[in-house]
CSV table of C-alpha atoms in Angstrom, one decimal:
chain,number,residue,atom,x,y,z
A,1459,UNK,CA,1.4,-12.3,-5.7
A,1460,UNK,CA,-0.1,-8.8,-5.6
A,1461,UNK,CA,3.3,-7.3,-6.0
A,1462,UNK,CA,3.8,-9.3,-9.2
A,1463,UNK,CA,0.4,-8.2,-10.5
A,1464,UNK,CA,1.3,-4.6,-9.7
A,1465,UNK,CA,4.6,-4.9,-11.5
A,1466,UNK,CA,2.7,-6.1,-14.6
A,1467,UNK,CA,0.6,-3.0,-14.5
A,1468,UNK,CA,3.5,-0.5,-14.7
A,1469,UNK,CA,2.3,1.0,-17.9
A,1470,UNK,CA,-1.3,1.6,-16.8
A,1471,UNK,CA,-2.2,4.9,-15.2
A,1472,UNK,CA,-4.1,5.4,-12.0
A,1473,UNK,CA,-3.3,2.0,-10.4
A,1474,UNK,CA,-3.3,2.6,-6.6
A,1475,UNK,CA,-0.1,0.5,-6.2
A,1476,UNK,CA,1.0,2.7,-3.3
A,1477,UNK,CA,-1.6,0.9,-1.2
A,1478,UNK,CA,0.1,-2.5,-1.6
A,1479,UNK,CA,2.3,-3.2,1.5
A,1480,UNK,CA,3.5,-6.4,3.0
A,1481,UNK,CA,1.5,-8.4,5.6
A,1482,UNK,CA,3.1,-6.3,8.4
A,1483,UNK,CA,2.3,-3.0,6.8
A,1484,UNK,CA,5.9,-2.4,5.7
A,1485,UNK,CA,6.4,-0.3,2.5
A,1486,UNK,CA,8.4,-3.0,0.9
A,1487,UNK,CA,7.6,-1.8,-2.7
A,1488,UNK,CA,8.7,1.8,-2.1
A,1489,UNK,CA,11.7,1.4,-4.4
A,1490,UNK,CA,9.3,1.1,-7.4
A,1491,UNK,CA,8.2,4.7,-6.9
A,1492,UNK,CA,10.0,7.8,-8.1
A,1493,UNK,CA,11.7,9.8,-5.4
A,1494,UNK,CA,12.7,8.6,-2.0
A,1495,UNK,CA,9.3,8.9,-0.2
A,1496,UNK,CA,6.6,9.0,-2.9
A,1497,UNK,CA,4.9,5.9,-1.7
A,1498,UNK,CA,4.8,7.2,1.9
A,1499,UNK,CA,3.6,10.7,0.6
A,1500,UNK,CA,0.7,9.1,-1.3
A,1501,UNK,CA,-0.4,7.1,1.7
A,1502,UNK,CA,-0.2,10.1,3.9
A,1503,UNK,CA,-2.2,12.1,1.5
A,1504,UNK,CA,-5.0,9.5,2.0
A,1505,UNK,CA,-4.8,10.0,5.8
A,1506,UNK,CA,-2.5,6.9,6.5
A,1507,UNK,CA,0.2,7.6,9.0
A,1508,UNK,CA,3.6,6.1,8.3
A,1509,UNK,CA,6.6,5.8,10.6
A,1510,UNK,CA,9.9,4.1,9.8
A,1511,UNK,CA,8.5,2.8,6.5
A,1512,UNK,CA,5.6,1.1,8.3
A,1513,UNK,CA,1.9,1.9,8.4
A,1514,UNK,CA,0.9,3.0,11.9
A,1515,UNK,CA,-2.0,1.0,13.4
A,1516,UNK,CA,-2.0,-1.3,10.4
A,1517,UNK,CA,-4.7,-3.6,11.7
A,1518,UNK,CA,-7.1,-0.7,11.5
A,1519,UNK,CA,-6.4,-0.1,7.8
A,1520,UNK,CA,-5.9,-3.8,6.7
A,1521,UNK,CA,-8.4,-4.8,4.1
A,1522,UNK,CA,-9.7,-8.4,4.2
A,1523,UNK,CA,-11.7,-9.1,1.0
A,1524,UNK,CA,-13.5,-12.0,2.6
A,1525,UNK,CA,-15.1,-9.7,5.1
A,1526,UNK,CA,-17.7,-7.6,3.2
A,1527,UNK,CA,-18.5,-4.2,4.5
A,1528,UNK,CA,-21.5,-2.1,3.9
A,1529,UNK,CA,-21.2,1.0,1.8
């Protein structure tokens, strides 16, 4: 569902779509980005390690909206 929502936002600037990965941390949407590794490069620029098109230590980075965190 998130992928469909992101696809509908393709004309809007500054949507952090590079953060949308599948439930296993795979960069399944990377073909929607210009260049061969742009999605990976954007994630790495935010300090996220990626190996073989998958986020390293994905459980550490996974966001669960039902679990609120303090700011």
